[in-house]
Tab-separated table of C-alpha atoms in Angstrom:
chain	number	residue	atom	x	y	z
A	1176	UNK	CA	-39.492	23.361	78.591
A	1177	UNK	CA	-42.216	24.249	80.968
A	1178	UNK	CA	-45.657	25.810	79.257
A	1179	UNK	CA	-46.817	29.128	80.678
A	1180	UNK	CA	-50.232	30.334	81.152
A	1181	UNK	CA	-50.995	32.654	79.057
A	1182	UNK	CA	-51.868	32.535	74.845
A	1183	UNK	CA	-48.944	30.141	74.116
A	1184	UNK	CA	-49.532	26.998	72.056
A	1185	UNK	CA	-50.373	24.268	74.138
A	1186	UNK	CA	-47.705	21.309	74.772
A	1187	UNK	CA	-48.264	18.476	72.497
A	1188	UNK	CA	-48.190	15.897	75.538
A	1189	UNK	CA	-51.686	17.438	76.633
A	1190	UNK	CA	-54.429	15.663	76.354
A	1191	UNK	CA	-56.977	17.185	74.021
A	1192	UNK	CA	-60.075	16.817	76.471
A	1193	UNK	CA	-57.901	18.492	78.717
A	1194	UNK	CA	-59.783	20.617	80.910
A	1195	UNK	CA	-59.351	24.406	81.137
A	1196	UNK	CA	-59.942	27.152	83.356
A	1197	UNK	CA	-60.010	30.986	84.009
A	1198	UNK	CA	-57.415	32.449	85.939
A	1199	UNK	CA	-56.689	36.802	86.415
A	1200	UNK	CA	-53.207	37.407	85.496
A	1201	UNK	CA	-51.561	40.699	85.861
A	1202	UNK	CA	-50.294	42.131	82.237
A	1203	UNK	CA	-47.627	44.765	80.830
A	1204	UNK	CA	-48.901	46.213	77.627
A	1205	UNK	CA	-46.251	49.091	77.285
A	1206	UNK	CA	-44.509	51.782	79.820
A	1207	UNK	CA	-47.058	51.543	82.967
A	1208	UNK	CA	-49.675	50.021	81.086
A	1209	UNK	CA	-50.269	47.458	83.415
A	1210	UNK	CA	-53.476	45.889	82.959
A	1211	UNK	CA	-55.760	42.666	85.011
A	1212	UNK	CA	-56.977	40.759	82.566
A	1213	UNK	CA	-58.521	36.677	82.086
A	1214	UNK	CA	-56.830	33.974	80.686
A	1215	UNK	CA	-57.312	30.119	80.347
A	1216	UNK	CA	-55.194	27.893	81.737
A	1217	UNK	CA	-54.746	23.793	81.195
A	1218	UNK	CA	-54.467	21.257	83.207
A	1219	UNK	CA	-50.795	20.598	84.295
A	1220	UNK	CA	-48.782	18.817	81.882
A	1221	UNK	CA	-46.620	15.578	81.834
A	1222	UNK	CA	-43.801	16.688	84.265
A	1223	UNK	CA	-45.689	19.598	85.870
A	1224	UNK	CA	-47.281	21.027	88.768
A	1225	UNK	CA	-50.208	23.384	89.135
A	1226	UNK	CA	-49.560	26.222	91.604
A	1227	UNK	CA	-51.491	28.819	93.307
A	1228	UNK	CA	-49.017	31.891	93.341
A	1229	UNK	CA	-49.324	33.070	97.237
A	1230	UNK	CA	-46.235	35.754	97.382
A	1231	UNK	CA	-44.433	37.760	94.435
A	1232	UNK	CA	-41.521	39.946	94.956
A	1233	UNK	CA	-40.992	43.066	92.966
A	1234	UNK	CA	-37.386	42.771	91.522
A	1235	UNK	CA	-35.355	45.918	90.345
A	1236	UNK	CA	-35.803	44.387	86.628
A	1237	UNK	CA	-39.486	43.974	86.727
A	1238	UNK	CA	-39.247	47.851	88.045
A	1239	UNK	CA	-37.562	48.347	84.327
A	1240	UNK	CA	-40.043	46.401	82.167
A	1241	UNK	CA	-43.350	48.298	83.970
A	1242	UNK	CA	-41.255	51.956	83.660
A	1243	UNK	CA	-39.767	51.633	79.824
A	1244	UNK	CA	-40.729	48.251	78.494
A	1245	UNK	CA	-37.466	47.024	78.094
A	1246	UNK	CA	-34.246	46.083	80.573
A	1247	UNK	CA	-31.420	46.896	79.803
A	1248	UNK	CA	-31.221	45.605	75.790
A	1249	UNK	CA	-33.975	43.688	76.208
A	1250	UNK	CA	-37.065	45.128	74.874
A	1251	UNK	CA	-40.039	43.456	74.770
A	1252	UNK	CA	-42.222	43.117	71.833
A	1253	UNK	CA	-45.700	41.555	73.028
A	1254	UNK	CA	-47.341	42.046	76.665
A	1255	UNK	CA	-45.725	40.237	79.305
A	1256	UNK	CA	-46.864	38.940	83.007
A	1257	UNK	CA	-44.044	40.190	85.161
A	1258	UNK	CA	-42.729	38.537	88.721
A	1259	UNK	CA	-40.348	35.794	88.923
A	1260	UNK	CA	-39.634	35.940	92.807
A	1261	UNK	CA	-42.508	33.304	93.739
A	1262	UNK	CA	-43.939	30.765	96.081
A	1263	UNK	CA	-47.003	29.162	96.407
A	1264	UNK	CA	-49.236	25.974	97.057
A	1265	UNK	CA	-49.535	23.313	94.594
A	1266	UNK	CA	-52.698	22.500	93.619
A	1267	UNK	CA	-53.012	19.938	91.111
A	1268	UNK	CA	-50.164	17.428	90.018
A	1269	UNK	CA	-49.480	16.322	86.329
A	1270	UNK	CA	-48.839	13.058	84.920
A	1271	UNK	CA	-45.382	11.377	85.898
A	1272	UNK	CA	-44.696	13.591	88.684
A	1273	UNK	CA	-43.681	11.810	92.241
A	1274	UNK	CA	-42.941	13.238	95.293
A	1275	UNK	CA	-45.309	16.187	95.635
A	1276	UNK	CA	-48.916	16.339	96.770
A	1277	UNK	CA	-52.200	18.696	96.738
A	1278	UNK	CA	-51.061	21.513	99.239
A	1279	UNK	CA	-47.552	20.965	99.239
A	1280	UNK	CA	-46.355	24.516	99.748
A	1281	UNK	CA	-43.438	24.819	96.910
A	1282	UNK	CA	-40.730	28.136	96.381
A	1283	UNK	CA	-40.279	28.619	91.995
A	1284	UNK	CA	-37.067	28.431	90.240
A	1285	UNK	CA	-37.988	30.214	87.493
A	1286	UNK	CA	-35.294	29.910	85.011
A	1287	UNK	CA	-35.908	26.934	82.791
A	1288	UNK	CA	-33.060	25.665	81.092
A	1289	UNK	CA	-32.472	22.524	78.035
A	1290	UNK	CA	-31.284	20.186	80.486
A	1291	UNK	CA	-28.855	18.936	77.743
A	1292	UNK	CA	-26.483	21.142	76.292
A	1293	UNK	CA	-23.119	20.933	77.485
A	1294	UNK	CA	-22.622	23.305	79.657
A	1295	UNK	CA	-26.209	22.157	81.597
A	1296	UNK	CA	-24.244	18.899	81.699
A	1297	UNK	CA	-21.045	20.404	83.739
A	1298	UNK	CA	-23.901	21.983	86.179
A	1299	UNK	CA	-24.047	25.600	84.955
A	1300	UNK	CA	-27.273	25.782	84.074
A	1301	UNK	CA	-27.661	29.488	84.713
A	1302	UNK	CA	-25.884	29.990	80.953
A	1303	UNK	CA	-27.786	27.730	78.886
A	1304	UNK	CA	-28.212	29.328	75.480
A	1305	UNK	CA	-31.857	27.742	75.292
A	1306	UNK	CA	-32.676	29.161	79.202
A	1307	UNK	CA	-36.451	30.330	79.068
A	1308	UNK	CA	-37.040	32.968	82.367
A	1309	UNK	CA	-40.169	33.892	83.724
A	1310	UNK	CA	-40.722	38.433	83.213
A	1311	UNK	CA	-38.105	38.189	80.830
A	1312	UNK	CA	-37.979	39.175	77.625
A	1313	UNK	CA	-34.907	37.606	76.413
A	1314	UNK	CA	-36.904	34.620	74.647
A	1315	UNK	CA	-39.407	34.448	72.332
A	1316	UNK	CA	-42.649	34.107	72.493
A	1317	UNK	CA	-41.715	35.702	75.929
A	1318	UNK	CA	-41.750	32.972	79.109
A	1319	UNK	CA	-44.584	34.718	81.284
A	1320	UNK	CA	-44.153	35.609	84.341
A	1321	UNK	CA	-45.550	34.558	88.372
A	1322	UNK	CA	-48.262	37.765	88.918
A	1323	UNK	CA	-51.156	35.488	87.826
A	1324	UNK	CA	-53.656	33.416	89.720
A	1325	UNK	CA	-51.583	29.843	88.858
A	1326	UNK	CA	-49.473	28.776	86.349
A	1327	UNK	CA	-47.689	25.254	85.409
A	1328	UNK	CA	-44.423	24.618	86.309
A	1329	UNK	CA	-42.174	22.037	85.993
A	1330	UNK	CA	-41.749	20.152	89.268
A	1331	UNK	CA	-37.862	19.703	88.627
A	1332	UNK	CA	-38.227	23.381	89.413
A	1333	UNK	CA	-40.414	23.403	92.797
A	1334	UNK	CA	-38.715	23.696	95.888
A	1335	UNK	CA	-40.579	21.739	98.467
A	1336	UNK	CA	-40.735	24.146	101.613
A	1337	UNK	CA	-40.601	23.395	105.531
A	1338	UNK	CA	-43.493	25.108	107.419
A	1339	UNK	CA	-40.978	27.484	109.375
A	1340	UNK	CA	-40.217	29.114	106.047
A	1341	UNK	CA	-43.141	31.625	105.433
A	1342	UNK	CA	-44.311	32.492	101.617
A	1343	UNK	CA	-42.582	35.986	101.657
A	1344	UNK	CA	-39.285	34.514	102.844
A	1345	UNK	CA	-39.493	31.811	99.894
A	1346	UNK	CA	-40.155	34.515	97.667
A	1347	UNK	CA	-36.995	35.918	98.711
A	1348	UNK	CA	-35.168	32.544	98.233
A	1349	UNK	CA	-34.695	34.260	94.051
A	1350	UNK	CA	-32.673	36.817	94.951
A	1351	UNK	CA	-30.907	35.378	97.998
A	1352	UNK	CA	-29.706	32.616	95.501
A	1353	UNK	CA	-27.517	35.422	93.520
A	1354	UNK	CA	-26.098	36.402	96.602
A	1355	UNK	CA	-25.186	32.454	97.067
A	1356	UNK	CA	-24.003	32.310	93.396
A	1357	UNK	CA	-21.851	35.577	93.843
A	1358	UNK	CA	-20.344	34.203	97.233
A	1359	UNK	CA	-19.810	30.877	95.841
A	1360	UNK	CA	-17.895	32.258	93.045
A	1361	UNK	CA	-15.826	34.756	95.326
A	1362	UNK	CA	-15.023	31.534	97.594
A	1363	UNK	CA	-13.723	34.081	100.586
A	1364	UNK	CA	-11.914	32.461	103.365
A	1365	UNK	CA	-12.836	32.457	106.877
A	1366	UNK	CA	-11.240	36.035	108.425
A	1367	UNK	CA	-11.459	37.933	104.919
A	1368	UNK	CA	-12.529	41.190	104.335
A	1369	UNK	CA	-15.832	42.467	101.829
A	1370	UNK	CA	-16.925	45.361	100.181
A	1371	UNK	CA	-20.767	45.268	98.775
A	1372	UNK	CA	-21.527	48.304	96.654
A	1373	UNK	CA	-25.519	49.129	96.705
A	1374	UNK	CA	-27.975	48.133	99.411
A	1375	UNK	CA	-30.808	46.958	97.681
A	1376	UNK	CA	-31.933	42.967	98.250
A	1377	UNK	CA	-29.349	41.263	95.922
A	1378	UNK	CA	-26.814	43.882	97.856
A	1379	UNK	CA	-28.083	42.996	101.801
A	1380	UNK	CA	-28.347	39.397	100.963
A	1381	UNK	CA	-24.861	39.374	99.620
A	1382	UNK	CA	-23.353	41.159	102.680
A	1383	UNK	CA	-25.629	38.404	104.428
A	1384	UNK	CA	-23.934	35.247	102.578
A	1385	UNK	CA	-20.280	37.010	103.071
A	1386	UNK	CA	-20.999	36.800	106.721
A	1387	UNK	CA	-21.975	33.880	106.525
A	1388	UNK	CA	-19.255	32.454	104.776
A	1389	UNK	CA	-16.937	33.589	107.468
A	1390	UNK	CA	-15.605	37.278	106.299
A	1391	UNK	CA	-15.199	38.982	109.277
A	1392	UNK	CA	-15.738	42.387	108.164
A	1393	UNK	CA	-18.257	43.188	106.179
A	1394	UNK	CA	-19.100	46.833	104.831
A	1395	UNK	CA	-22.068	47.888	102.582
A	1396	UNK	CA	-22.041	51.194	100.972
A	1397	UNK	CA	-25.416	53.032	99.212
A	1398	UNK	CA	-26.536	56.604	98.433
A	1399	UNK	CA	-29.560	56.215	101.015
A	1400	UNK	CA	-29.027	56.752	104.888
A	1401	UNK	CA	-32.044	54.472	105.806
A	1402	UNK	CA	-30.772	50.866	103.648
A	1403	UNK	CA	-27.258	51.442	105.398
A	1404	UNK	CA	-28.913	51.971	108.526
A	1405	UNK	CA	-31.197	48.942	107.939
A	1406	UNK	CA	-28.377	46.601	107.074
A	1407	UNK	CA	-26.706	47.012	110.102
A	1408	UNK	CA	-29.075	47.527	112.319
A	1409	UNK	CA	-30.436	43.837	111.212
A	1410	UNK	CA	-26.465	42.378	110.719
A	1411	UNK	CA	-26.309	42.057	107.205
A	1412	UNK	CA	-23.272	43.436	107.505
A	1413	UNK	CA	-20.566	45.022	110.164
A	1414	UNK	CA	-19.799	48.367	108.722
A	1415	UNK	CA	-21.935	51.265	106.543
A	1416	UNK	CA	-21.249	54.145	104.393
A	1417	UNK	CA	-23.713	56.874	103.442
A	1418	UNK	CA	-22.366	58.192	99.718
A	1419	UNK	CA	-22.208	61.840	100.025
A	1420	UNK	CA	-24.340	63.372	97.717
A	1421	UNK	CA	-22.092	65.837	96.585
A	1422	UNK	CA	-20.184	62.778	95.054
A	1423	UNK	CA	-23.052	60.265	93.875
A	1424	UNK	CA	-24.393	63.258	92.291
A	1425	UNK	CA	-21.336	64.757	90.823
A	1426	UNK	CA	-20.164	61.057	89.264
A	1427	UNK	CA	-24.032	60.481	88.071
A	1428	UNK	CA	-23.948	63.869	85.869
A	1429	UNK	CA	-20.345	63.487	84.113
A	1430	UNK	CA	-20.640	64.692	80.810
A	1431	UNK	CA	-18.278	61.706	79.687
A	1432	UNK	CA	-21.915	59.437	79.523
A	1433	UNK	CA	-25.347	60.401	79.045
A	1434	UNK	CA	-27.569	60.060	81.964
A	1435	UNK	CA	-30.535	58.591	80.427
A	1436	UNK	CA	-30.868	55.504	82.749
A	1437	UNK	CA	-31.405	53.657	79.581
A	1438	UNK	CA	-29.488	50.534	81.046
A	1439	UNK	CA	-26.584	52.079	78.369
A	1440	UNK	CA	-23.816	54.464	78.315
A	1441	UNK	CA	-23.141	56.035	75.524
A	1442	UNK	CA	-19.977	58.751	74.999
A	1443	UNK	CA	-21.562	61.704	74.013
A	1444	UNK	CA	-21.649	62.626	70.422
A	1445	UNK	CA	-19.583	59.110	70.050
A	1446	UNK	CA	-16.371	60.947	70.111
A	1447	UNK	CA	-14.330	61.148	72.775
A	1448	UNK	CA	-13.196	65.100	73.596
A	1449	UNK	CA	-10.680	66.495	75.726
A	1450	UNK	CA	-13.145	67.741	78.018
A	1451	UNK	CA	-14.673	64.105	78.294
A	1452	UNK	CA	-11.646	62.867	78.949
A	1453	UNK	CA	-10.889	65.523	81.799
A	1454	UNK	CA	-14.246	64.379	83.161
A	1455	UNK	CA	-13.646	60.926	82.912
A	1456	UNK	CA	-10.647	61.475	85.422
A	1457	UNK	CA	-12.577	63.047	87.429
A	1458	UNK	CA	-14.811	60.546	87.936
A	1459	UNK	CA	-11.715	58.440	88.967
A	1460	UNK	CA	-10.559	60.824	91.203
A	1461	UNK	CA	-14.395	60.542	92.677
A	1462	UNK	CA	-13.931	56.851	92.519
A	1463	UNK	CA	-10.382	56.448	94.603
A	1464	UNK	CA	-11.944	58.856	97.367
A	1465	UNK	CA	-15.220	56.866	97.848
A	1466	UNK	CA	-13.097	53.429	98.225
A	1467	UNK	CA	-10.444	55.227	100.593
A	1468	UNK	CA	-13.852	56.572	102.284
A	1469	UNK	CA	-15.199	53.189	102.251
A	1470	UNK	CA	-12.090	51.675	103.825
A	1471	UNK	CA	-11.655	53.993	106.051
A	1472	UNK	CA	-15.276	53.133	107.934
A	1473	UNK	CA	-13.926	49.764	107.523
A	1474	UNK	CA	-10.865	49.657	109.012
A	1475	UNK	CA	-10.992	52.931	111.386
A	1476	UNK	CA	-8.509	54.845	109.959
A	1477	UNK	CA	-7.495	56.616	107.047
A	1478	UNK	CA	-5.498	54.342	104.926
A	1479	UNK	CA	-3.841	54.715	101.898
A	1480	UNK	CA	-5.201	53.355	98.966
A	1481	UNK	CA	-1.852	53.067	97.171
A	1482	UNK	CA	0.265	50.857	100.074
A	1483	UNK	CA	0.691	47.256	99.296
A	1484	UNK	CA	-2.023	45.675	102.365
A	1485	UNK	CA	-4.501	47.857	101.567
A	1486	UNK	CA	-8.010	46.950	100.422
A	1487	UNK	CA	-10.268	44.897	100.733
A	1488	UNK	CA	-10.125	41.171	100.114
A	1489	UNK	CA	-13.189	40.894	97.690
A	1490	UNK	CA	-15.628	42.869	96.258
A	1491	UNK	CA	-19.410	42.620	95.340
A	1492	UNK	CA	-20.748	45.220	93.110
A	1493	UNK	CA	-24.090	44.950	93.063
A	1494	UNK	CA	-25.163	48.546	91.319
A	1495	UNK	CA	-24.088	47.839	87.759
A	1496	UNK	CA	-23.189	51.448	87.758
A	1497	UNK	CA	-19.522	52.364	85.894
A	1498	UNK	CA	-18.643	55.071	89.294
A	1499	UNK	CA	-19.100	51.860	91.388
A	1500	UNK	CA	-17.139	49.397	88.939
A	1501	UNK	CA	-14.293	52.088	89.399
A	1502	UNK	CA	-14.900	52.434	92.922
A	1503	UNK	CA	-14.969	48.171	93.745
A	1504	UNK	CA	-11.005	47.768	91.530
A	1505	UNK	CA	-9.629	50.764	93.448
A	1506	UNK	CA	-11.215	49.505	97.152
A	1507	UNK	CA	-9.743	45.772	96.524
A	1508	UNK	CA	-6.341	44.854	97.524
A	1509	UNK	CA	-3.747	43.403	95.229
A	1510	UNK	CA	-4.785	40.416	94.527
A	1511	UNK	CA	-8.214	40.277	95.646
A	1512	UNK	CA	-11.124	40.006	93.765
A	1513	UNK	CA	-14.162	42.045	92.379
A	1514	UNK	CA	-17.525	40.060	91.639
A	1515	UNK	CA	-20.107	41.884	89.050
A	1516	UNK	CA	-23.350	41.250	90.667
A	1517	UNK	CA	-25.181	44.013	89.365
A	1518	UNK	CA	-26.286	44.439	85.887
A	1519	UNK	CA	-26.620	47.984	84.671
A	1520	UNK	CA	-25.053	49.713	82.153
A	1521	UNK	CA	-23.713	47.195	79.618
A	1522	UNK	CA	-20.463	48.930	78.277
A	1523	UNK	CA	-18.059	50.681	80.487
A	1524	UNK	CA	-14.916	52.238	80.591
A	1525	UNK	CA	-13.055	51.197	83.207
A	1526	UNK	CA	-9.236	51.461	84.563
A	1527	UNK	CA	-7.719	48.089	83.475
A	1528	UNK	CA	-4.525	48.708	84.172
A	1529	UNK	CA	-5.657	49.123	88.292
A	1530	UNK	CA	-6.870	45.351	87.871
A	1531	UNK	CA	-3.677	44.356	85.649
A	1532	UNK	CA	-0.843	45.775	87.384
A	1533	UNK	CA	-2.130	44.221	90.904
A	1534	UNK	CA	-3.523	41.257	89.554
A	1535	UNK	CA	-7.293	41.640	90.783
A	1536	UNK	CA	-9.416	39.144	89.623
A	1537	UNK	CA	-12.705	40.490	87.960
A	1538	UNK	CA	-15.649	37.796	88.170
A	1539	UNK	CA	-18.780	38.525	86.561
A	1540	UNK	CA	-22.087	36.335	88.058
A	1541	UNK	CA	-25.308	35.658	86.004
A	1542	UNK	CA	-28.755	34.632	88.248
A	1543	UNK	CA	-27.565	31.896	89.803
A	1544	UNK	CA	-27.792	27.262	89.563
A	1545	UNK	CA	-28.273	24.789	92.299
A	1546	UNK	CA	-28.818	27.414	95.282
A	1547	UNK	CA	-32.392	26.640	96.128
A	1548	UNK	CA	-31.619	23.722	98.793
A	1549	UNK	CA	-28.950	25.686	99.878
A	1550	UNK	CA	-31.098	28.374	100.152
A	1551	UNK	CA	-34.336	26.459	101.956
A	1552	UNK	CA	-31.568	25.026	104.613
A	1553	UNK	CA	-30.242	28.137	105.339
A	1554	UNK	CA	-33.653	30.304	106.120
A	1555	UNK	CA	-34.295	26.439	108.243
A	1556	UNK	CA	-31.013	26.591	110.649
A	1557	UNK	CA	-31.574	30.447	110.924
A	1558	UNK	CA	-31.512	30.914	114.208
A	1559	UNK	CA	-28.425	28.385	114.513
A	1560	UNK	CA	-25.087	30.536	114.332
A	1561	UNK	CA	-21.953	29.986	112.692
A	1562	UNK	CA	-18.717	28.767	114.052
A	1563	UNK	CA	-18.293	32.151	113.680
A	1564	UNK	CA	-21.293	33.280	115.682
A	1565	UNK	CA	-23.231	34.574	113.185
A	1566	UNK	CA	-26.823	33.820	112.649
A	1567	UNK	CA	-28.573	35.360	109.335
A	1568	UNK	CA	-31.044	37.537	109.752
A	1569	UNK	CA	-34.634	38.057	109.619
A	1570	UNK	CA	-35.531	37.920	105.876
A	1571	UNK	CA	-39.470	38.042	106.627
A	1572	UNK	CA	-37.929	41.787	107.726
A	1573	UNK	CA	-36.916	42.806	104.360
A	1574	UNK	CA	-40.528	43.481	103.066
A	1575	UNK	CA	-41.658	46.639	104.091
A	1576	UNK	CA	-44.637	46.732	102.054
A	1577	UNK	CA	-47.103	44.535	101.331
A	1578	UNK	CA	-50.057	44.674	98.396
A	1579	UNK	CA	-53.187	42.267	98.665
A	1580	UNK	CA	-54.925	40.919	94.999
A	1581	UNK	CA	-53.160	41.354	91.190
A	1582	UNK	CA	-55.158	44.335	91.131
A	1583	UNK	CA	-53.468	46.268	93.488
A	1584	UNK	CA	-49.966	45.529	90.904
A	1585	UNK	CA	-49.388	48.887	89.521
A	1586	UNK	CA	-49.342	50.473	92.954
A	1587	UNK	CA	-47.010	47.864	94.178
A	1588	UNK	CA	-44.611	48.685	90.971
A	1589	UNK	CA	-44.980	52.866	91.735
A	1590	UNK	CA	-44.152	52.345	95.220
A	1591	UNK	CA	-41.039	50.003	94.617
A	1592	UNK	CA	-39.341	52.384	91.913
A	1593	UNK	CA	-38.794	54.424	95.231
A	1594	UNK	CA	-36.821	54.399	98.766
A	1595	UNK	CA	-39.204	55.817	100.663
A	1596	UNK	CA	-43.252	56.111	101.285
A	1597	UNK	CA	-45.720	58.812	101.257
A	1598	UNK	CA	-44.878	58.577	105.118
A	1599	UNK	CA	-40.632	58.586	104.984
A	1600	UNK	CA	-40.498	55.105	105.813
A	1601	UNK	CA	-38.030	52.463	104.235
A	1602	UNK	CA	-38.966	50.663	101.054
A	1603	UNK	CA	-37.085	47.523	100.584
A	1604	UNK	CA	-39.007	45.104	99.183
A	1605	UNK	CA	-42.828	45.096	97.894
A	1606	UNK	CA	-44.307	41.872	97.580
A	1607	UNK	CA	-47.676	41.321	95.710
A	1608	UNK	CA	-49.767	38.534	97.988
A	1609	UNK	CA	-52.969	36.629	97.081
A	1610	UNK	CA	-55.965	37.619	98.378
């Protein structure tokens, strides 16, 4: 289990002469109170490697810990360094470690799991019980995360990089391996048909990794104008749809669920009324038009949802939102599949029996195991098409912003809570770089 730098308990396996040193580190007290502050940090441990943290991306969960302290059910209960969408330069090597040297420029796998449960041993390391994740709070004392000066790392978990693949691009190698994981677990075939619900990273690097599995069409849907435009302006995907705001609004207000943005839905008053259950069918009536919307830019027409061919082949909902989980089983064909990508609100109420009766397949997907190499060959061969033709895209495009030194953090954080700038531009991704 790899040490992190901050007030934890040293490892046993370090020395006791063991030299330390002061490094900044960027720390979450409470709601916004983000603070720079000095801590010590030892020499790399048995198994480890000392790295200089060069790029951080802001990820929609570290936008949750700085607002409320807390994502989703997980609340956190001492201050915690946020960022786990890292790369850097390694810059000192601990004992027993082979294969890396002084300047080595590395990508982090943050997730550190036992290495010897069972289910590590069949390869799914993603759902170790014992998993420690940087910015999370899920563990305790929590694992802390990449927005510091350097931290120790295991080397099992640094991804030696090429010098084609920039620090901001291996920053985006975290999310880009859920979009790997969710596409591996679809397994689409060559000629298939997608649906990605949201356009935020996870959801443009998912309609990326469908393409690039060989689904032919490929349509991402999202409330803003300027992501849709962006993804297919840049081919993440073939098709777009703009969610009317008459309808993301109306779903987002139903008086079936409180809109606290709490990460929960709860039925109001716990009981379940006449009137909430009028409005809950009307949020399924608001569901069935956006897919036959959706499909529709798809496919050209207007098709109907209820014929047998209709739909598409798979899925990926990347919102976590209940209006999209209704939307993604009524836009899939019988027998297709939805993939949960997002996480959001943690209990739903969905329409089973639309699943059931046409024998959908619903898939959920947690972070992601053994994408990295994946990953680092595919931002490599980038300019090399498919047998398809397609080549991915850009992913040094994705970050629109850019904030020099930890102390710049909280305005990094402000700015990536939004979809636009002072200035109406895009905001995609914020990244945090060393000065």
């Amino acid at each position: 289990m790899a040490p992190s730098a901050t007030g934890d308990s040293a490892p046993m396996h370090i020395p006791a002469m063991s030299k330390a040193s002061t490094i900044n580190a960027s720390v979450l007290h409470g709601p916004r109170d983000l603070r720079l502050e000095q801590r010590h940090i030892q020499e790399p441990g048995i198994g480890e490697l000392q790295v200089a943290i060069k790029t951080t991306g802001i990820c929609g969960s570290d936008v949750s810990y700085y607002k409320k302290f807390a994502n989703g059910d997980l609340c956190a209960c001492q201050p915690l360094s946020l960022g786990h969408e890292s790369s850097g330069t390694v810059v000192a090597i601990g004992p027993h470690v082979t294969g890396f040297n002084v300047g080595d420029r590395v990508a982090l796998e943050v997730g550190i799991p036992c290495g010897q449960c069972g289910i590590c041993r069949q390869g799914r390391y993603n759902l170790c019980k014992k998993m420690r994740f940087r910015s999370s709070a899920k563990s305790f004392p929590h694992f802390q995360g990449t927005l510091q000066d350097r931290i120790n790392h295991p080397a099992t978990w640094c991804h030696k990089l090429p010098e084609n693949v920039s620090f901001d691009a291996a920053a985006l190698l975290e999310p880009l391996s859920v979009a790997l994981h969710a596409v591996n677990r679809a397994t689409p075939t060559p000629g298939s048909s997608a649906l990605v619900l949201g356009a935020g990273a996870v959801g443009l690097l998912t309609a990326a990794m469908a393409r690039q599995s060989g689904c032919s069409t490929v349509t991402i849907a999202d409330v803003d104008q300027g992501r849709v435009n962006f993804a297919i302006a840049k081919g993440f995907a073939t098709h777009g749809y703009v969610v009317p705001k008459q309808l993301h609004t109306s779903s987002s207000c139903s008086s079936l669920y409180n809109s606290s943005n709490s990460g929960t839905s709860t039925p109001c008053e716990g009981v379940m009324t006449p009137a909430s259950t009028i409005s809950f069918q009307s949020s399924l009536d608001t569901a069935k038009t956006l897919a036959a919307e959706m499909l529709a830019e798809a496919n050209g027409s207007s098709p109907l949802i209820d014929d047998e061919g209709d739909g598409v082949d798979i899925t990926f909902e990347c919102t976590g939102k209940e209006v999209c989980m209704h939307t993604a089983l009524y836009a899939t064909k019988a027998g297709g599949k939805v993939i949960m990508v997002g996480m959001g609100t943690p209990i739903q109420t969905l329409p089973m029996s639309v699943a059931h009766l046409r024998e959908i397949d619903i898939l959920g997907i947690f972070r992601y195991a053994n994408t990295y190499a994946t990953g680092i060959k595919l931002l490599c061969t980038r300019n090399r098409p498919t047998r398809g033709g397609y080549a991915l895209p850009n992913l040094d495009e994705m970050v629109t912003h850019r904030f020099k030194g930890l102390d710049n953090a909280k305005g990094a954080f402000e700015l990536a809570s939004r979809t636009v700038d002072d200035d109406g531009n895009l905001v995609l991704k914020v990244v945090i770089e060393a000065e």
